[in-house]
Coordinates of C-alpha atoms in Angstrom, one line a residue:
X1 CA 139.0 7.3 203.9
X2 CA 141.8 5.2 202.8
X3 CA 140.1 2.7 200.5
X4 CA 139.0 3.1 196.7
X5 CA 135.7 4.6 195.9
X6 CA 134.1 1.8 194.9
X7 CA 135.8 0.0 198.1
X8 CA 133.6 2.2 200.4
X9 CA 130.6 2.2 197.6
X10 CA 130.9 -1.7 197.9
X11 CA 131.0 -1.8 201.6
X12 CA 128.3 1.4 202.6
X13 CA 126.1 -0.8 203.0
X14 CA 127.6 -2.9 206.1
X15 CA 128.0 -2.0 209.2
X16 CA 131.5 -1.3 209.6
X17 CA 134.4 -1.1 207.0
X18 CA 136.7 -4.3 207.1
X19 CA 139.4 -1.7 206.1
X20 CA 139.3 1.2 208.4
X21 CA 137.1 -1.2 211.2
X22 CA 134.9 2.4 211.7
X23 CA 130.8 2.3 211.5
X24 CA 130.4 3.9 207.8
X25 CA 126.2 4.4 208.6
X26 CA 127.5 6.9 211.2
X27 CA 130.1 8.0 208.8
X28 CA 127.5 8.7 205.8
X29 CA 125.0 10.4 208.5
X30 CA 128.3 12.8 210.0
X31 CA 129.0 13.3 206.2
X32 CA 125.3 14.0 205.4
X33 CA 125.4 16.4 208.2
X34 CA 128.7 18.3 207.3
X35 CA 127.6 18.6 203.9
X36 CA 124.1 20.9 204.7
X37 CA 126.5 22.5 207.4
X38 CA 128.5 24.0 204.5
X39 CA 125.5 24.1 202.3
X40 CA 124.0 26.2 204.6
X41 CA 127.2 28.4 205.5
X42 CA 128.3 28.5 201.7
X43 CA 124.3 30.0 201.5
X44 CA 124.8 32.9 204.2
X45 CA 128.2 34.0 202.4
X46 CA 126.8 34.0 198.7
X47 CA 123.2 36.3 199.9
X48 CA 126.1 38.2 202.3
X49 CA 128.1 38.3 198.6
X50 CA 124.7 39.1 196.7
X51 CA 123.5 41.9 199.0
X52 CA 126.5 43.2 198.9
X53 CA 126.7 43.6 195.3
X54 CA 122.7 44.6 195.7
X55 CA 124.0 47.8 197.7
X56 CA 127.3 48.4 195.6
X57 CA 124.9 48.1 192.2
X58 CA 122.3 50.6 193.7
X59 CA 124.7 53.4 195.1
X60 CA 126.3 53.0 191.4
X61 CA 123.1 53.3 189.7
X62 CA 121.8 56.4 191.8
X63 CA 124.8 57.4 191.1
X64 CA 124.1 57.7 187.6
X65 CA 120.2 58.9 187.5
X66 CA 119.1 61.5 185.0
X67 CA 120.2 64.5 186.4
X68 CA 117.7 67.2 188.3
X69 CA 118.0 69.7 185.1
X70 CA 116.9 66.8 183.1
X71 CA 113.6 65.8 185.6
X72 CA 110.3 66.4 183.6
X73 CA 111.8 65.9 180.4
X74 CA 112.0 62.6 180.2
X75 CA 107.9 62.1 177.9
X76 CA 108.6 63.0 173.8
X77 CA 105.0 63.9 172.3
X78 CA 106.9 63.1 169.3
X79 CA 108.6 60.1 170.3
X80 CA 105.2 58.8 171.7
X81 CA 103.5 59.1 168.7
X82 CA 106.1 57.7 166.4
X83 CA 105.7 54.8 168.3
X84 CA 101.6 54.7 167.6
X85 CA 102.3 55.0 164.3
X86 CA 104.8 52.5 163.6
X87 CA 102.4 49.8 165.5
X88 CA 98.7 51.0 164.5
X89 CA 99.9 51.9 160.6
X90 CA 97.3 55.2 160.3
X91 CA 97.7 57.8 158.2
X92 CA 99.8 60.3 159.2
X93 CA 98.5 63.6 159.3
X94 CA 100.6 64.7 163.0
X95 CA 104.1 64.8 162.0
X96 CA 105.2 68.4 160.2
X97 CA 107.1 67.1 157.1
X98 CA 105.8 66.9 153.6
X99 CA 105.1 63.3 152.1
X100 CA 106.0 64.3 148.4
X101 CA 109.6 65.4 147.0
X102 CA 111.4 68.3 147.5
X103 CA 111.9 70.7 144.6
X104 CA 114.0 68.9 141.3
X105 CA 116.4 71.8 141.5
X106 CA 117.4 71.4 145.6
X107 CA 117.8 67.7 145.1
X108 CA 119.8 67.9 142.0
X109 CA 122.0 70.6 144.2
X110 CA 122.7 68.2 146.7
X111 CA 123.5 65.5 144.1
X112 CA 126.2 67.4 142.1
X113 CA 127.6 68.6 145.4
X114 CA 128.8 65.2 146.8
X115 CA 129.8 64.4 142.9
X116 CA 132.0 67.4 142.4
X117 CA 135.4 67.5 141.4
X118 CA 136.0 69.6 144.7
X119 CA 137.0 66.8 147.4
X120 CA 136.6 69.9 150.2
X121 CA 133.0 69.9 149.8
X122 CA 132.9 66.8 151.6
X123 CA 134.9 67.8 154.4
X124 CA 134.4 69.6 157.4
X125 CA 133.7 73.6 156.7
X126 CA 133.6 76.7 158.2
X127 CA 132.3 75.9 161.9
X128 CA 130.2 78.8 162.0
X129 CA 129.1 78.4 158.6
X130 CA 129.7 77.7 155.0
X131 CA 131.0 80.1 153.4
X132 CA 128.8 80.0 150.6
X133 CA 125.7 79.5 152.5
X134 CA 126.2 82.3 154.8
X135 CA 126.7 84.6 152.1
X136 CA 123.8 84.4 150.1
X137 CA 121.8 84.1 153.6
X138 CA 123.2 87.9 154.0
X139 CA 122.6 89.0 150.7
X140 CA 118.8 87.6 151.0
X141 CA 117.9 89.0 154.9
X142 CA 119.8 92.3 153.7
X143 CA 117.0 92.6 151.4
X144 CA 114.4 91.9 153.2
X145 CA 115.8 93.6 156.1
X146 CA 116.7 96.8 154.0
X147 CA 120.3 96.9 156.4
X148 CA 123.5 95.0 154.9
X149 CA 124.0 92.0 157.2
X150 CA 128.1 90.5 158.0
X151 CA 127.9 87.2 157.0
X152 CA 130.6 86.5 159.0
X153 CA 129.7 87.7 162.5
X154 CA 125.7 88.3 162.4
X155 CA 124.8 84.7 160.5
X156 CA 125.5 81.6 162.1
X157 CA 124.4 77.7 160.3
X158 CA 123.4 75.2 162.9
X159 CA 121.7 71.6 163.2
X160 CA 118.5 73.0 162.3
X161 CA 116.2 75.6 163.9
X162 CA 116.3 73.0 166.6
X163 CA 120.0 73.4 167.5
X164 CA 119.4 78.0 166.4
X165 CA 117.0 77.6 169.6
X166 CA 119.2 75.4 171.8
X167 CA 122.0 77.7 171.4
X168 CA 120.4 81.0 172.3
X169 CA 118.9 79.9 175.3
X170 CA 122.1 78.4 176.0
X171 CA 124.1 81.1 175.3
X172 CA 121.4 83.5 176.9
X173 CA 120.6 82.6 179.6
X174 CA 121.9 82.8 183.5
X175 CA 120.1 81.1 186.3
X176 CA 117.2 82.8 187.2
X177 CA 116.9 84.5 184.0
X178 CA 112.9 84.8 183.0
X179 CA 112.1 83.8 179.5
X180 CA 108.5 84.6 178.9
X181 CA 107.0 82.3 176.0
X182 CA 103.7 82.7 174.0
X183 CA 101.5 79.9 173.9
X184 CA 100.9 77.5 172.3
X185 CA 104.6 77.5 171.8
X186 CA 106.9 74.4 170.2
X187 CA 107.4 71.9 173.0
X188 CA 111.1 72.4 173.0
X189 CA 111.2 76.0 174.3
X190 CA 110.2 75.3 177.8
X191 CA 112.5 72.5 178.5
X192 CA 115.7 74.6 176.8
X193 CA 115.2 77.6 179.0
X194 CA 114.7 74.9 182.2
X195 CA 117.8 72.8 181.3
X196 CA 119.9 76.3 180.7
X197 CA 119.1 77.3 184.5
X198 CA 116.2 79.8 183.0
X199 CA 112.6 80.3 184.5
X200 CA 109.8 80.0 181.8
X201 CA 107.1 82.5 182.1
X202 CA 103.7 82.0 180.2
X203 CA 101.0 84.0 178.1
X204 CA 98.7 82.6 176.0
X205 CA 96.6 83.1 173.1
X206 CA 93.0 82.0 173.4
X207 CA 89.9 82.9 171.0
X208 CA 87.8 85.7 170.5
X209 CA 84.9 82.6 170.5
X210 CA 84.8 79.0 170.2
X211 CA 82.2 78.9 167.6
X212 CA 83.4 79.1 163.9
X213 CA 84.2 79.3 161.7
X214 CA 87.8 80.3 163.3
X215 CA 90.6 82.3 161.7
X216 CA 94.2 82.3 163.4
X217 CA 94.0 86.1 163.8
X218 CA 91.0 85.3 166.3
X219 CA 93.5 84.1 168.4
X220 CA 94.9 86.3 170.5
X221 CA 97.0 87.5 173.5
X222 CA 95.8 89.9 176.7
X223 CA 97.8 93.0 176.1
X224 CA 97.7 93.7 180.3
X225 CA 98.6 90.0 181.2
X226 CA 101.5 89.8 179.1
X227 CA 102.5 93.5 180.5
X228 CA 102.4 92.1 183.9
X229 CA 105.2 89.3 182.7
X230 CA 107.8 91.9 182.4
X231 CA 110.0 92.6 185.4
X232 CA 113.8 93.2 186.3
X233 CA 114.6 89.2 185.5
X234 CA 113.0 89.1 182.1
X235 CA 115.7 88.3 179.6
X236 CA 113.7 87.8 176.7
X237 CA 110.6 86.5 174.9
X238 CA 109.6 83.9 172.6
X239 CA 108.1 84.7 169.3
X240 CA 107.2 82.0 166.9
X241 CA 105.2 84.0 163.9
X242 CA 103.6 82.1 161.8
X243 CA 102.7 80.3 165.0
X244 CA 102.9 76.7 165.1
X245 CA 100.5 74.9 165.7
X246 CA 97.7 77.6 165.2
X247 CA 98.9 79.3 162.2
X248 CA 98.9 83.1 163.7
X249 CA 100.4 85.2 161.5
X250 CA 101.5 88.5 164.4
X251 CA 99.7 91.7 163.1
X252 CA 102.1 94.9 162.9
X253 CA 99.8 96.1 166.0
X254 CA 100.4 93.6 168.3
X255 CA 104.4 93.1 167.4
X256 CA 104.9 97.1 167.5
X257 CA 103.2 96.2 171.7
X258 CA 105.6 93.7 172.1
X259 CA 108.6 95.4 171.0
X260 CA 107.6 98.4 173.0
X261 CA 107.8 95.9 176.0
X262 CA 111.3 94.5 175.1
X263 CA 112.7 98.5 174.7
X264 CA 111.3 99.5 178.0
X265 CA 112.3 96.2 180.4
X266 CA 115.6 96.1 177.8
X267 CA 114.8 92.2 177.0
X268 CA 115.9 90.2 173.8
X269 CA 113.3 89.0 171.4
X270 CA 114.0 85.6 170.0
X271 CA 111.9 85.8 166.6
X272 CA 111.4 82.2 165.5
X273 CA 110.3 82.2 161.7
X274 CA 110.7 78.9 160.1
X275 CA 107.8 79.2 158.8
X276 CA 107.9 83.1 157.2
X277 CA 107.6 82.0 153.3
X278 CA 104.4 79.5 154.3
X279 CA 101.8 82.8 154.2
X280 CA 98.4 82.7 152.3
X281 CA 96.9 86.1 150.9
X282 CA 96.0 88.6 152.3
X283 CA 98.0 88.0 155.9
X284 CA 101.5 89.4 155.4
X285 CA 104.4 88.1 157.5
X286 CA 106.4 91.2 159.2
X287 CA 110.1 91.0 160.5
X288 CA 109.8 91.8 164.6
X289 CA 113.5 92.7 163.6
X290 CA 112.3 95.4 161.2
X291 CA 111.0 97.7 163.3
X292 CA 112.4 100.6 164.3
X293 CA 115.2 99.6 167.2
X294 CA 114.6 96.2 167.1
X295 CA 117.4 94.8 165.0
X296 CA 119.6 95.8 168.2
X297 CA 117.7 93.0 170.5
X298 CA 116.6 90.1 168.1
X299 CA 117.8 86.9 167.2
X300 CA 115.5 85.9 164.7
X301 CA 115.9 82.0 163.9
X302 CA 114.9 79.8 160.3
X303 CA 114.9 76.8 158.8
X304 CA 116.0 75.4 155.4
X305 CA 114.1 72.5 156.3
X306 CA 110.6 74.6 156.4
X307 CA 112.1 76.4 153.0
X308 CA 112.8 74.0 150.7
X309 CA 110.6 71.3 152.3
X310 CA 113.7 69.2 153.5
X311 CA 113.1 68.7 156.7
X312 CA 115.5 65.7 156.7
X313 CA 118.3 68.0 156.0
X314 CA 118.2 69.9 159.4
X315 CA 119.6 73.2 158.4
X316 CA 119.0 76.4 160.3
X317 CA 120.4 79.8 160.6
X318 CA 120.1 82.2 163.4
X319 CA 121.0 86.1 162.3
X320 CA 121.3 89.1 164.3
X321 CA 124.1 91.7 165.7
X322 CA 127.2 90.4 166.1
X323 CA 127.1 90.9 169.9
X324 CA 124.3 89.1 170.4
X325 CA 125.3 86.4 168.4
X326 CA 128.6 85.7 170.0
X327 CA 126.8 84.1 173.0
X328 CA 125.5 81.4 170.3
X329 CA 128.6 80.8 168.1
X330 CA 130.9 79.8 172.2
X331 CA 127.4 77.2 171.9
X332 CA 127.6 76.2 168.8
X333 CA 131.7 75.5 168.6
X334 CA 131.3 73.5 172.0
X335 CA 128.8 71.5 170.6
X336 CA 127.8 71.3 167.5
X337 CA 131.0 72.4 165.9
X338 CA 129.8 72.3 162.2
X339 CA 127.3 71.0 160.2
X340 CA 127.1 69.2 157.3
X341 CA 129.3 70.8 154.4
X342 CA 127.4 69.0 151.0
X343 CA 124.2 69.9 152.6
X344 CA 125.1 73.4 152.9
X345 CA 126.4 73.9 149.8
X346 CA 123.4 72.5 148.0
X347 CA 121.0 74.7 150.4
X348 CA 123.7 78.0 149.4
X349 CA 122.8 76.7 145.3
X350 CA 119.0 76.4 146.2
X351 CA 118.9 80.0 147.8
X352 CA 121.2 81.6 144.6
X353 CA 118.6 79.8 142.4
X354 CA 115.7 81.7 144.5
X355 CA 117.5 85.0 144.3
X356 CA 117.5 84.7 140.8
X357 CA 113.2 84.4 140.2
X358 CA 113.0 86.4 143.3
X359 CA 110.2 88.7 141.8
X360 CA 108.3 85.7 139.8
X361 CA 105.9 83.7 140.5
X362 CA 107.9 80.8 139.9
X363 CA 109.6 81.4 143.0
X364 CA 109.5 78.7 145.5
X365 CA 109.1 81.5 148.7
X366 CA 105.9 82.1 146.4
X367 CA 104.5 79.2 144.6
X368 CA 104.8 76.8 148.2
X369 CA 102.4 79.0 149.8
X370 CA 100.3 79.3 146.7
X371 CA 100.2 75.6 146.1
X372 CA 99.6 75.2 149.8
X373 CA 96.6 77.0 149.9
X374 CA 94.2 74.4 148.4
X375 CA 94.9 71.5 150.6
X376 CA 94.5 74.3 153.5
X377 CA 91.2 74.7 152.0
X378 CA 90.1 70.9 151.3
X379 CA 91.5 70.1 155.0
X380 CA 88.7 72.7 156.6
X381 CA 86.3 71.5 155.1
X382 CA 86.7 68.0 155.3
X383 CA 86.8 68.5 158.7
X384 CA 83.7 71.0 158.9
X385 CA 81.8 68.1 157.0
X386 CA 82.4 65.6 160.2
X387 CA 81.2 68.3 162.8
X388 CA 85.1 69.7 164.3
X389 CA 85.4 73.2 164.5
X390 CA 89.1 74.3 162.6
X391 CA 90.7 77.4 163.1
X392 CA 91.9 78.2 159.4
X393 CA 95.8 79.4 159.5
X394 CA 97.0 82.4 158.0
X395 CA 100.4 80.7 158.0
X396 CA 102.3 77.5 158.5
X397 CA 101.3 73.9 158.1
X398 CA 98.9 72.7 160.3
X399 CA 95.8 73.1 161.1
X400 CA 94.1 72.6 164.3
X401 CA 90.3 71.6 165.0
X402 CA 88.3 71.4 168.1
X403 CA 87.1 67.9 167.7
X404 CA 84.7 68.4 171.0
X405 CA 81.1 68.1 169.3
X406 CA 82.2 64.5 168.4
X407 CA 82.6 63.3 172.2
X408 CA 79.6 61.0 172.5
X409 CA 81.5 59.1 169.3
X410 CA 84.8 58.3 170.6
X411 CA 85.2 55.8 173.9
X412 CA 87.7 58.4 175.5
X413 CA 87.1 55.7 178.6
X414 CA 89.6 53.2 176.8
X415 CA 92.4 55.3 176.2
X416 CA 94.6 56.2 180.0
X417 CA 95.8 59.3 179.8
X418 CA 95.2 62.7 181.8
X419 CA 94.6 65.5 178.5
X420 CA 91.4 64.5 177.1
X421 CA 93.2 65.4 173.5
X422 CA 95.9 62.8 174.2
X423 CA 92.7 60.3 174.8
X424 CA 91.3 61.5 171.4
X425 CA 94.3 61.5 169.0
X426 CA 95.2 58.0 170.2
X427 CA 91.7 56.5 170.1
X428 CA 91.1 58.3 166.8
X429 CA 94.4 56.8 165.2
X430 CA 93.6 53.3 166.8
X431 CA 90.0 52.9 165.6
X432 CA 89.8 55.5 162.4
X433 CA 93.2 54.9 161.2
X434 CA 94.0 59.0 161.5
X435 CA 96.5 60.7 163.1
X436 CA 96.3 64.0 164.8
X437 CA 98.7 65.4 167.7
X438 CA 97.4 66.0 170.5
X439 CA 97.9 70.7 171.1
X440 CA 97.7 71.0 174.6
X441 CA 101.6 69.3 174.7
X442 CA 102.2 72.9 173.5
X443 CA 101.2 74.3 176.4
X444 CA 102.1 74.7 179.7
X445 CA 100.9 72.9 182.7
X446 CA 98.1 75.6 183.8
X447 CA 97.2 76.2 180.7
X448 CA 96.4 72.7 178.9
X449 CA 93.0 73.0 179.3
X450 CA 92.7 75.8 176.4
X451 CA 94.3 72.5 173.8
X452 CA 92.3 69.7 175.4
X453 CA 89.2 70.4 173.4
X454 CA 91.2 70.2 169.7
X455 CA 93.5 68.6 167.7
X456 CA 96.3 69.3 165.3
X457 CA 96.1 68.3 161.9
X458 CA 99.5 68.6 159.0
X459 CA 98.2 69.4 155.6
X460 CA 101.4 70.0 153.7
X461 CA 100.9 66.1 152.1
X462 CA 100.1 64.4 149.1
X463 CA 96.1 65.4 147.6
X464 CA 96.1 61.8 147.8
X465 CA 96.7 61.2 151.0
X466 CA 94.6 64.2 152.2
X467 CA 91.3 62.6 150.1
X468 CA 91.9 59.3 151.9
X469 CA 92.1 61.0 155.7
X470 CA 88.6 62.5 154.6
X471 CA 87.1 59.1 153.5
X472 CA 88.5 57.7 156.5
X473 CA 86.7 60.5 158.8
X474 CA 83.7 60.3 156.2
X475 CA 83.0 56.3 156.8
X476 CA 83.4 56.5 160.2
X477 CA 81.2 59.1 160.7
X478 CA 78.4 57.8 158.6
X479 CA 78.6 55.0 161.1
X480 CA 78.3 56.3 164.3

């Protein structure tokens, strides 16, 4: 066009352009037409362009999926439920952590630490432990042990039990290795030995009877199944004792059976006792390590967090010979590193402070347990009153309840999911305002249907709050 715009605006509407002397309704039509052409073409080259990027964005994100060691593990009981509680408010009786304050002396540990005149004790420490800490760990376990423990080579501080766990089977474990586990077992055991290349091999505890009333020590193992476990690929087995989530405090009879097992396949025990000051009369918590040639083969794993009732903290200790613990400190320094230095320091004060009232009843390894036992006491029979069946722990926490002769008064039908416990917990927290977690997440896949029928309760929690869970289970009850 050689005119101005509004030139061709002003004559579009004729026939032909006094200008340029060509037919501009043809012209507008060819330029209608050229303009869809490239519409059209500029179209194809964009979805060419977008499925393109489609295809280079997919290969990049399969590129990137969660790798195959990491396939199963995606679903967090604990993550789940976290969830429910934050959105349906009920009272929390799943979750393992106390809901009152730690002892006056811990916290006032801590609190001078991170105030002292020493600048070091907020910077890094020792990686395989504070020096402090580690010490007085030996001098306690030497005690209890009756041997004299390095603190240098057969203690090592990590993130918690958690992290004690993560680095044995780490550190432990070749691909193909067999790792036999007791059940119901803390839900992190199986996926560690997985993850590490390991095979997990199962035995479980089940009940003398299902009518009650229960005790943990009816709980118990086949001597000839678990036998049949052992082979030429066992590399060790799992121990928790007190048991979480039952409360099964191991009887000298049937540790002495297992470590007769782990002398004659030569397999490591891995002894996990967070909870070995949280025993009520007359159960007594033994040391798998303490019998005779055992020390040799165990790593036996706690928990300040379960000792001081400071969760929140997360520190743990693993101790046994310095062979064995080698595997976990090339872990730990890869991973971890070190942990927390103030928090250490005040956990070292806290165990010194112990030490000192080691034989009094003042003793916080004593007077937890002792002040414990009531709300162990209230919890059974609170739920007795509303027709569950509990198994009454020896040791530990929690409590667990079989909750199956109160079916007909909860709508399983509106809750989704495949474990009939899952279906319970959830409708229970939704509708009663209680929360329980749901046991058969501690068991493996062949063997959920012995925690389907029950529930897990936490009783280490304010009187108050323990009253209020029983009105709650009371009223709704009385209404059904």
């Amino acid at each position: 066009m050689h005119g101005t715009e509004n030139n061709f605006l002003l004559s579009s509407t004729s026939t032909s352009c006094n200008i340029c002397k060509i037919n501009c309704f043809d012209l507008l039509k060819w330029v209608t037409m050229f303009t869809k052409l490239c519409v059209a073409a500029t179209s194809k080259i964009s979805h060419a362009f977008i499925l393109k990027d489609t295809i280079s964005h997919s290969a990049v994100m399969s590129k990137f999926e969660i790798p195959d060691r990491l396939v199963g593990n995606e679903k967090s009981v604990w993550v789940e439920y976290t969830q429910l509680v934050l959105k349906y408010k009920p009272l929390n009786l799943g979750q393992g952590f106390p809901d009152f304050h730690a002892p006056e002396n811990v916290i006032k540990a801590l609190a001078a630490t991170t105030t002292s005149d020493n600048p070091l004790l907020n910077q890094y420490t020792r990686g395989f432990g504070h020096p402090r800490l580690v010490n007085v760990i030996a001098k306690l376990f030497s005690r209890l042990l009756n041997r004299t423990l390095d603190p240098n080579n057969e203690i090592l501080i990590t993130s918690g039990a958690y992290e004690a766990l993560f680095s044995t089977l780490q550190g432990h474990t070749n691909p193909g290795d067999e790792w036999i586990i007791i059940e119901p077992f803390f839900d992190c055991y199986e996926p560690m030995i997985k993850v590490a290349g390991g095979v997990p091999r199962f035995i479980p505890l089940k009940p003398k009877n299902i009518n009650g009333p229960l005790s943990s020590a009816d709980w118990v193992f086949d001597k000839q199944e678990l036998e049949s476990l052992f082979n030429e690929k066992t590399k060790g087995i799992i121990l928790n004792t007190p048991n979480n989530p039952i409360g099964k405090v191991f009887s000298l009879d049937e540790l002495q059976f297992i470590s007769d097992l782990a002398k004659k396949w030569n397999v490591l025990v891995v002894s996990d006792e967070v909870y070995e000051w949280l025993v009520y009369e007359p159960a007594k918590h033994i040391r798998i390590a303490t019998l005779p040639g055992m020390y040799e083969r165990t790593i036996t794993i706690g928990s300040a967090g379960k000792t001081f009732s400071i969760t929140g903290w997360k520190i743990g200790w693993a101790y046994g010979p310095a062979n064995l613990l080698y595997n976990l400190q090339v872990v730990h320094q890869n991973t971890v590193y070190t942990c927390p230095t103030p928090l250490q320091e005040a956990v070292a004060i806290a165990f010194e402070q112990e030490l000192e009232r080691f034989d009094s009843p003042d003793c916080y390894f004593v007077s937890l347990a002792r002040d414990l036992k009531p709300k162990r006491d209230f919890m059974a029979k609170f739920l007795s009153d509303v027709g569950m069946i509990p198994t009454i722990p020896e040791g530990g926490f929690f409590m667990i309840a079989n909750w199956t002769k109160l079916k007909d008064k909860v709508q399983l039908e509106e809750e989704t999911d495949e474990y009939r416990d899952y279906r319970f917990t959830k409708w229970m927290a939704k509708n009663v305002g209680v929360l329980g977690i749901p046991p058969s997440t501690f068991y493996s896949p062949e063997h959920k249907y012995i925690g389907e029928d029950n529930v897990r309760y936490c009783f280490i929690k304010k009187d108050e709050n323990l009253e209020k869970a029983a009105e709650l289970l009371k009223k709704w009850k009385s209404t059904q």
